[in-house]
Coordinates of C-alpha atoms in Angstrom, one line a residue:
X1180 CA 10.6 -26.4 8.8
X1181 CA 8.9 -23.0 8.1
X1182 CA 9.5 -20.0 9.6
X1183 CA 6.7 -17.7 10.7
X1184 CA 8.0 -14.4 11.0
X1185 CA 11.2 -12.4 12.4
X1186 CA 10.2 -12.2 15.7
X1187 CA 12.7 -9.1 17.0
X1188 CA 15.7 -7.8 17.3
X1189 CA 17.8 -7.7 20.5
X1190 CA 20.7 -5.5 21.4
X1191 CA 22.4 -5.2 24.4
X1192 CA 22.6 -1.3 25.9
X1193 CA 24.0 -0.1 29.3
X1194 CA 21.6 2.5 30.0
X1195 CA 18.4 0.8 29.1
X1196 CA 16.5 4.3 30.0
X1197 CA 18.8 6.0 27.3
X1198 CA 17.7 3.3 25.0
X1199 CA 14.4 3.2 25.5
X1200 CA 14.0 7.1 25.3
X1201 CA 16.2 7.0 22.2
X1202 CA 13.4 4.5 20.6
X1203 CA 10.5 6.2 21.7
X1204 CA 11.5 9.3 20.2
X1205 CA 12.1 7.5 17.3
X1206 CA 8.4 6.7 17.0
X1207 CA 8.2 3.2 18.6
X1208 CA 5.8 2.2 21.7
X1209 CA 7.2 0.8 24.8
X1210 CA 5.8 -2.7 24.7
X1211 CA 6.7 -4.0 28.0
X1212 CA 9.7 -3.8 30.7
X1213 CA 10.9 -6.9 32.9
X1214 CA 13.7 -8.6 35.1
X1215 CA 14.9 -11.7 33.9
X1216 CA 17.3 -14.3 35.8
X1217 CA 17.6 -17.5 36.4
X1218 CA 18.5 -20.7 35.2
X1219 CA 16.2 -20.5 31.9
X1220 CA 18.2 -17.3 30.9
X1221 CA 21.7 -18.9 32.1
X1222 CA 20.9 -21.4 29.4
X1223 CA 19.8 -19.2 26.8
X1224 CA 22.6 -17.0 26.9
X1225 CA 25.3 -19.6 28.2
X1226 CA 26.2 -17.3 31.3
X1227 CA 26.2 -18.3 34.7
X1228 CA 24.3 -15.8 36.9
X1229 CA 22.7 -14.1 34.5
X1230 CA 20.7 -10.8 36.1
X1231 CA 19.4 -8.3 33.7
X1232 CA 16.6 -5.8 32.6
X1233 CA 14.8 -5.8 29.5
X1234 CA 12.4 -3.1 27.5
X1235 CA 10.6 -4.4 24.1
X1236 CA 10.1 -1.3 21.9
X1237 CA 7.8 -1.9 18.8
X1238 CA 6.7 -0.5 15.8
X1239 CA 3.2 1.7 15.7
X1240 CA 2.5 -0.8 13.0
X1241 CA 2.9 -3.5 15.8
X1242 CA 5.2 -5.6 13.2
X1243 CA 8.9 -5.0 14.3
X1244 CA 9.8 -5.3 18.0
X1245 CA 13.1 -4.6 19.2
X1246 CA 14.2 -6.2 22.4
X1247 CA 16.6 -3.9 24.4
X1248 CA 18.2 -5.1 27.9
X1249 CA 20.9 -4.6 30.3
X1250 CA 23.4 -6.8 31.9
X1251 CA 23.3 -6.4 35.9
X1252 CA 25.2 -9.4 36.0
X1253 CA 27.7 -10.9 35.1
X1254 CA 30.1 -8.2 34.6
X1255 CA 31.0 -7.6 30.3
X1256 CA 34.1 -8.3 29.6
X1257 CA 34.8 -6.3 27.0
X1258 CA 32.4 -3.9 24.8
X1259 CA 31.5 -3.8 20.7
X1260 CA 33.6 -2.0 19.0
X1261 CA 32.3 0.9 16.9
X1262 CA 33.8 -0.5 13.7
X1263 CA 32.9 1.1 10.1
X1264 CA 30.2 0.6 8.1
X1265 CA 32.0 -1.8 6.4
X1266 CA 32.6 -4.3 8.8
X1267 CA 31.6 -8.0 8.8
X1268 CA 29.1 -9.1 11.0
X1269 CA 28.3 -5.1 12.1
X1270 CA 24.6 -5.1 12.9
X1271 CA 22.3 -2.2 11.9
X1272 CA 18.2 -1.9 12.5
X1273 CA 16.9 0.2 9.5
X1274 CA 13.3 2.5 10.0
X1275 CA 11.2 3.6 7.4
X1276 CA 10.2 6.8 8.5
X1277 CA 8.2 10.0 7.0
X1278 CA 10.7 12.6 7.0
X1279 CA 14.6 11.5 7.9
X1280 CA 15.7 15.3 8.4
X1281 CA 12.8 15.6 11.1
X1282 CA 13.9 12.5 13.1
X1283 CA 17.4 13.1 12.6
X1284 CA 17.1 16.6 14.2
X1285 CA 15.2 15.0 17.3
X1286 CA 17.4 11.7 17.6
X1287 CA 20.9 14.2 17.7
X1288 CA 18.7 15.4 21.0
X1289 CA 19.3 11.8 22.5
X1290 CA 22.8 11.5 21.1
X1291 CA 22.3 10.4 18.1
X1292 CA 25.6 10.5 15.5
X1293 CA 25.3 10.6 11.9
X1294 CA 27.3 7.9 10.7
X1295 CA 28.2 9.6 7.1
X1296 CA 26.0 12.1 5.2
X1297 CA 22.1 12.0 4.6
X1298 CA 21.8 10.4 1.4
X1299 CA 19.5 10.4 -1.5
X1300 CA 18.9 7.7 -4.5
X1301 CA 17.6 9.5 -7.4
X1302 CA 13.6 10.2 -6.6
X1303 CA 13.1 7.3 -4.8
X1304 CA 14.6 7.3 -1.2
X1305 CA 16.5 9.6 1.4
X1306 CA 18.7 7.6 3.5
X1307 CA 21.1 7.7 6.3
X1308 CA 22.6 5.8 9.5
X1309 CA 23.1 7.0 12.8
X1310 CA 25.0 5.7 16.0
X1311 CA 22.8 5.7 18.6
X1312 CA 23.3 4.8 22.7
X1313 CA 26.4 2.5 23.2
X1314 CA 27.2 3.0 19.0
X1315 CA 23.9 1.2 18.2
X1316 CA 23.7 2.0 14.3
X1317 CA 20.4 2.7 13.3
X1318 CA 19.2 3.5 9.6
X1319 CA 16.4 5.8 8.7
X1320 CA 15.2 5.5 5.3
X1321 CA 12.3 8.0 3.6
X1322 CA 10.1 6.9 0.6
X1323 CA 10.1 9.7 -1.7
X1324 CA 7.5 8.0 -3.9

């Protein structure tokens, strides 16, 4: 068995406009937007009645592709919690990006949080996280080199 290539990432948002505004000022393209429902998502997911709106974001590069949707239906039961950095199993999308204090400054315009402090590693990188829509944590790293 071989794998290709990650394919993308998904995360589930409840305001997919938020989302997708959040991503595009972050510097990736709107791919696409569509409905999905049906018995072919009721089996991918393992929900019954499955009605919900997607948005694929991508990278200029056309590499990374991040799938973002919204649940019409069924109802969530509950919500991720916005647990430390520290946590198990606490996903986080990291960006390489040309300037972190630049994007920083325009992502706090969307809501953006910063998760600790903006971060450097001796001449090499400047890094930091960010909670984004629905505590989405989001890296931004910038090559120094």
């Amino acid at each position: 068995m071989t794998i290709y290539r990650l394919d993308h990432a998904g995360v589930v948002v409840e305001d997919l406009t938020a989302a997708v505004a959040f991503f595009v000022e972050l510097g990736l393209e709107l791919e696409g937007e569509a409905a999905v429902e049906g018995e072919w998502v009721d089996q991918l997911v393992g929900l019954d009645g499955v009605r919900a709106d997607i948005a694929v974001v991508r990278t200029p590069d056309g590499h990374g592709r991040v799938e973002l949707s919204t649940f019409r239906s069924p109802v969530a039961t509950g919500t991720a919690p916005r647990a430390p950095m520290n946590t198990p199993g606490i996903p986080r999308l990291t960006f390489a990006v040309d300037a972190v204090d630049d994007v920083l400054d325009r992502l706090r315009a969307h809501g953006a949080e910063l998760v600790g402090a903006v971060a450097q590693y001796g001449d090499t990188y400047r890094y930091c996280y960010v909670r984004g829509p629905d505590g989405i944590v989001i890296g931004l790293v910038e090559d120094l080199r």
